[in-house]
Short mmCIF file of C-alpha atoms in Angstrom, two decimals:
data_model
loop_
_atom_site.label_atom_id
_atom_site.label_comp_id
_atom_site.label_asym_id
_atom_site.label_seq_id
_atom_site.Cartn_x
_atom_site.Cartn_y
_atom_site.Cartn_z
CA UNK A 16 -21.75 65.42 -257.61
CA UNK A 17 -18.12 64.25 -256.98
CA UNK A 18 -15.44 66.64 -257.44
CA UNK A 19 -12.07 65.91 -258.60
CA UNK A 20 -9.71 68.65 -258.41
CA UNK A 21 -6.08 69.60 -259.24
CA UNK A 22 -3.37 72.18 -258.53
CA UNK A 23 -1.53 73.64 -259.81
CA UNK A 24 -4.18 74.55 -263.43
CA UNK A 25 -0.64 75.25 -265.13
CA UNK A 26 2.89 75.41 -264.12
CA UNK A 27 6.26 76.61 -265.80
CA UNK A 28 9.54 75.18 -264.78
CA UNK A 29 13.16 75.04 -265.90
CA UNK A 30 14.48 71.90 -267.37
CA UNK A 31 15.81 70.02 -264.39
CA UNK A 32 13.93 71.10 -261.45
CA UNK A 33 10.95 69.14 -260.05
CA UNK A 34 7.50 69.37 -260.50
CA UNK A 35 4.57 68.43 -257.97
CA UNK A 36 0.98 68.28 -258.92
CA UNK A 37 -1.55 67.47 -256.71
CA UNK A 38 -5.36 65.64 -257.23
CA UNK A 39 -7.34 66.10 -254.73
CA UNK A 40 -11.41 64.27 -254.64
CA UNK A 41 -13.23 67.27 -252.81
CA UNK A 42 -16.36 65.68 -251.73
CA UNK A 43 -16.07 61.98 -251.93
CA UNK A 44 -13.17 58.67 -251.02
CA UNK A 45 -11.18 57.43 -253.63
CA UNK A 46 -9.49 54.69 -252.96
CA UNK A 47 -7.95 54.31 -256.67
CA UNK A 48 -6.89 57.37 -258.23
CA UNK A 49 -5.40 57.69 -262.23
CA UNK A 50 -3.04 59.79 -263.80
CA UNK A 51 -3.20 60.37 -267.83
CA UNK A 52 -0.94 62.09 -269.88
CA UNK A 53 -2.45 63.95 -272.96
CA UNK A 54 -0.04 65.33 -275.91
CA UNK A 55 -1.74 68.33 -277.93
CA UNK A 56 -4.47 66.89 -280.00
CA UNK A 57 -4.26 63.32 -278.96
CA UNK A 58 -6.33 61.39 -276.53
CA UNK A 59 -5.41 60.64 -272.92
CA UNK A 60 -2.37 57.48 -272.02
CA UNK A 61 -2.72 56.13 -268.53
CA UNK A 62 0.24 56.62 -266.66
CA UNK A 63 -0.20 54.71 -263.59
CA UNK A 64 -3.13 53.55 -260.92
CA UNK A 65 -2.82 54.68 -257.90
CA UNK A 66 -4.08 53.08 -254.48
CA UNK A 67 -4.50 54.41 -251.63
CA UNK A 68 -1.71 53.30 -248.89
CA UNK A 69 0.52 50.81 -251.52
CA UNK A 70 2.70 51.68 -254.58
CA UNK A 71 1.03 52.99 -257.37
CA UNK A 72 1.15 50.81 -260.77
CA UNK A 73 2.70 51.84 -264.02
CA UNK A 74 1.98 51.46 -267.15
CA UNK A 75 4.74 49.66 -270.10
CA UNK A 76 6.76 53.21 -270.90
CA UNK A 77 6.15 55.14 -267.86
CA UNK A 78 9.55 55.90 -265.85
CA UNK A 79 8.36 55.16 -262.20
CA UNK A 80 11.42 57.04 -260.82
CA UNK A 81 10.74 60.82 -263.18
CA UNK A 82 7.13 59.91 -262.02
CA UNK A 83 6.63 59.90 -258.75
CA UNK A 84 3.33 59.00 -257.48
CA UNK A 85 2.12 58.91 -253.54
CA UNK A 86 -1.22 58.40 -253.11
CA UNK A 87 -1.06 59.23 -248.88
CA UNK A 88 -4.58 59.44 -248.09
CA UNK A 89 -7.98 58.45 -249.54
CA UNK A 90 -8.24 62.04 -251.02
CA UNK A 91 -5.39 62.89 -252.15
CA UNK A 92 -2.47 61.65 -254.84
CA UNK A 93 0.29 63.87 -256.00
CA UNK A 94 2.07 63.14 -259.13
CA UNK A 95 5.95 64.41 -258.96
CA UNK A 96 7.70 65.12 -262.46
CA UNK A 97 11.79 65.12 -261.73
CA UNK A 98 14.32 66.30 -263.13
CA UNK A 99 12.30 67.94 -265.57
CA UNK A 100 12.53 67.96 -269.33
CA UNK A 101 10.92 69.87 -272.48
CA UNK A 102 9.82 66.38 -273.53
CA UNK A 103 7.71 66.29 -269.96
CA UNK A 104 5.89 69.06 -271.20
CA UNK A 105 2.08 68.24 -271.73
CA UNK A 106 -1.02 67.80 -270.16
CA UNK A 107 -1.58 65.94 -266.96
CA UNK A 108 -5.23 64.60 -265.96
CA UNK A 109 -5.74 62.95 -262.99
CA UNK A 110 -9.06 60.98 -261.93
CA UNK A 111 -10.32 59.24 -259.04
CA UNK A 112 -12.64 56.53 -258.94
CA UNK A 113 -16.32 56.77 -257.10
CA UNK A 114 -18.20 54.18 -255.11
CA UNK A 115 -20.41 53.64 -258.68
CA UNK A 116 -17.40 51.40 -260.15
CA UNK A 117 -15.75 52.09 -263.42
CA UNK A 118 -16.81 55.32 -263.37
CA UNK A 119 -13.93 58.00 -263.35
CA UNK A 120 -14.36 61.61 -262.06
CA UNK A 121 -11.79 63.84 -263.56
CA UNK A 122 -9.98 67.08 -262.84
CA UNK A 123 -9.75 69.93 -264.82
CA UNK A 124 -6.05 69.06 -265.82
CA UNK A 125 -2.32 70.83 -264.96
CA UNK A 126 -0.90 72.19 -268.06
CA UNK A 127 3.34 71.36 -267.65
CA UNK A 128 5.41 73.46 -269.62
CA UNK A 129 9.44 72.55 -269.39
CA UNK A 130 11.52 75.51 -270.37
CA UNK B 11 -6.25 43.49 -277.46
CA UNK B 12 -9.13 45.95 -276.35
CA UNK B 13 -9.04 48.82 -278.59
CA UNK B 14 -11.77 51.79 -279.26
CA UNK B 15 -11.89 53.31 -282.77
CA UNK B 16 -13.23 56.68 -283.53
CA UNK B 17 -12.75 56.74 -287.31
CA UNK B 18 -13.40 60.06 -287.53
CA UNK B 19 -11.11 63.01 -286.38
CA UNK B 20 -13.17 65.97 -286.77
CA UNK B 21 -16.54 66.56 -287.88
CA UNK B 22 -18.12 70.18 -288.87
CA UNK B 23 -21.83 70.08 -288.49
CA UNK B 24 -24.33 73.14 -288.68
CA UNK B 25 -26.23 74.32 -286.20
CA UNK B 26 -29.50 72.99 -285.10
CA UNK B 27 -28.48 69.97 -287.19
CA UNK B 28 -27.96 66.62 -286.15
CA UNK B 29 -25.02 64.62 -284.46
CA UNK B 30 -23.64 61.32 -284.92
CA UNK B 31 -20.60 60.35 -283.62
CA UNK B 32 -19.40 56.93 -284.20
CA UNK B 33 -16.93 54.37 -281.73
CA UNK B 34 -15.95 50.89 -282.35
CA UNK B 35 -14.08 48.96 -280.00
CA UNK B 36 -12.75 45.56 -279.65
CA UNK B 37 -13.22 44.05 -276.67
CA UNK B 38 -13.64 40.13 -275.50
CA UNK B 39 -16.73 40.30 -273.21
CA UNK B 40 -19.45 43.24 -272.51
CA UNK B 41 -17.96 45.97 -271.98
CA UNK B 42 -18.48 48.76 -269.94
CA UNK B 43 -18.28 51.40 -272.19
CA UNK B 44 -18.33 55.62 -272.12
CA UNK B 45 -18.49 58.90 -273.75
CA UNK B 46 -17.02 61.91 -272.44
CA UNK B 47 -16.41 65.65 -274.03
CA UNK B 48 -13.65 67.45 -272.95
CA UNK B 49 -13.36 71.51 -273.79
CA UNK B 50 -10.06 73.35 -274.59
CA UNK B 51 -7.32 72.66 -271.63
CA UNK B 52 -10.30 71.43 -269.68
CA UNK B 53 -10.56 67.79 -267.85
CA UNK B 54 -13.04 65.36 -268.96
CA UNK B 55 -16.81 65.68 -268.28
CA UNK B 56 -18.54 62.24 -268.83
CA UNK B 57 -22.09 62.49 -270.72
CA UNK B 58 -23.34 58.94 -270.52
CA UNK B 59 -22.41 55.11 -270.10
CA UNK B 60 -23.27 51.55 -270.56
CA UNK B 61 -23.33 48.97 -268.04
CA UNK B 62 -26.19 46.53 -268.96
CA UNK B 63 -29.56 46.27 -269.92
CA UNK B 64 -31.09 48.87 -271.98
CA UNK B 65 -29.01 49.78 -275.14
CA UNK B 66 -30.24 53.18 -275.46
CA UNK B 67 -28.52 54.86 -273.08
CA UNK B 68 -29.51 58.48 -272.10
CA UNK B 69 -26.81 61.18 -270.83
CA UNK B 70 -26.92 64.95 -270.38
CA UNK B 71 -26.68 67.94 -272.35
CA UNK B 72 -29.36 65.78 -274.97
CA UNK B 73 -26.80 63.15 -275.46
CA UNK B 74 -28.17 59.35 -276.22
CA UNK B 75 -25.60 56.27 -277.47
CA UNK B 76 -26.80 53.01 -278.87
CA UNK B 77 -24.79 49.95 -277.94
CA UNK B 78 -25.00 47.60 -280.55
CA UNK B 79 -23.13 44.09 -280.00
CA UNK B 80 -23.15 42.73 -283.15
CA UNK B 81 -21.48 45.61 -284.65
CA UNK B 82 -19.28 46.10 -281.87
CA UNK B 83 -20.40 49.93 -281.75
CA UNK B 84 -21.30 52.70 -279.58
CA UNK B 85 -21.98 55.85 -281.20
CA UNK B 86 -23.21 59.21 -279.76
CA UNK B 87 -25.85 61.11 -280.98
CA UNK B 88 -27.80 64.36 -280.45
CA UNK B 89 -30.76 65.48 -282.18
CA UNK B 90 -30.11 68.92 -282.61
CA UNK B 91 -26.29 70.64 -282.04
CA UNK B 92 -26.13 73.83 -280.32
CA UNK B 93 -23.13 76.12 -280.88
CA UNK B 94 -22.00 75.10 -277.19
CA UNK B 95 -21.30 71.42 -278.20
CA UNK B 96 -18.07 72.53 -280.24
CA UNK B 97 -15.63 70.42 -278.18
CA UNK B 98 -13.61 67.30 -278.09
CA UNK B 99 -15.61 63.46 -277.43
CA UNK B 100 -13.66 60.87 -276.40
CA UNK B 101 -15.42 56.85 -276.89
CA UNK B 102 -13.97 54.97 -274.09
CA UNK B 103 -13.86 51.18 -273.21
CA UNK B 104 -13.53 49.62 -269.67
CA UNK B 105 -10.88 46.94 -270.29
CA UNK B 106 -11.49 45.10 -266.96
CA UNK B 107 -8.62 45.27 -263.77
CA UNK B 108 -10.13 49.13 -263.75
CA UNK B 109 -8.07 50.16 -266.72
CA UNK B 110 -9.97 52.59 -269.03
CA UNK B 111 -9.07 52.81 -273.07
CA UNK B 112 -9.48 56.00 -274.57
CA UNK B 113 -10.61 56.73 -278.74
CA UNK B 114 -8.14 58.95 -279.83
CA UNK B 115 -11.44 61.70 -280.42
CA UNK B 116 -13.16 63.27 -282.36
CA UNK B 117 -13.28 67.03 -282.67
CA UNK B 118 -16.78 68.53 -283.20
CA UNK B 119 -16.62 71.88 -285.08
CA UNK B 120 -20.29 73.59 -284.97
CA UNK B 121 -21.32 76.02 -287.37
CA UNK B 122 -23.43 78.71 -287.58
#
């Protein structure tokens, strides 16, 4: 089945510094890839879409320039958190659509704690 | 504005019992629509969809939803909970341009 993966599974940083995470589709092309926020307890926000080769596409609220997005290759997208803040801290899902359309394969998450 | 609605936020059920999980959404045309379960500080593992056709849709683990239009409801059921199905379950909604809507979940609590 496809694979969607991410790395790092958790990092801690120090408010200000910058944060990369990458999401990687292991066994398949994904030309669209999606990153979700999820706050403790609550359900998953799109952040942006991205596509492969163009700027990704953010959603109303989302700072494109503390959330970087480059989406370089058909299997990978990296989502860059800068200047980091406590606030940032949450959880960060990426996914990566298949050739089956609307369907989303996700990773396991990257758990972002801002100290 | 598509929307999904879980109404409920957690449910405790016993072992062995059954499972319903209910998800409204609001939505102009057909929808593609979703379940998935996600455990603690894990991603999201999707159990079963609906495209078209046959409103009894199948997944894994023993998961079947019902898509019923004129109540503008998909809700998950299982026939008998095992202790392994204590997890999070997300209702989802394909809002068209590829955009997914998530429910905000429900929590299953399974006990003994």
């Amino acid at each position: 089945g496809a694979v969607v993966s991410q790395h790092p599974s958790w990092v801690i940083c120090k408010s200000g510094t910058s944060v990369k995470i990458e999401c990687r589709s292991l066994d398949f092309q994904a030309t669209t890839m999606f990153w979700y926020r999820q706050f403790p307890k609550q359900s998953l926000m799109l952040m942006a879409t991205s596509n492969e080769g163009s700027k990704a596409t953010y959603e109303q609220g989302v700072e494109k320039d503390k959330f970087l997005i480059n989406h370089a290759s058909l299997t990978l997208s990296t989502l860059t958190v800068t200047s980091a803040h406590p606030e940032d801290s949450s959880f960060y899902i990426c996914s990566a659509e298949g050739a089956d359309l609307y369907e989303q394969y996700f990773g396991p998450g990257t758990r972002l704690t801002v100290t | 504005a598509q929307s999904v609605t879980q109404p409920d936020i957690h449910i405790t059920v016993s072992e062995g019992a059954s499972l319903e999980l209910r998800c409204n959404y609001s939505y102009g045309a057909t929808p593609y629509l979703f379940w998935y379960v996600q455990s603690p500080g894990q991603g999201l593992q999707l159990l079963l969809k609906y495209f078209s056709g046959d409103t009894l849709v199948q997944g894994i683990k023993g998961f079947e939803a019902e898509f019923k239009r004129s109540q503008s409801s998909f809700n998950l059921r299982k026939p008998s909970v095992h202790w392994s199905d204590a997890a999070e379950y997300f209702c989802a909604v394909d809002s068209g341009g590829f955009k997914t809507i998530f429910g905000a979940g429900t929590r299953l609590f399974v006990k003994a």
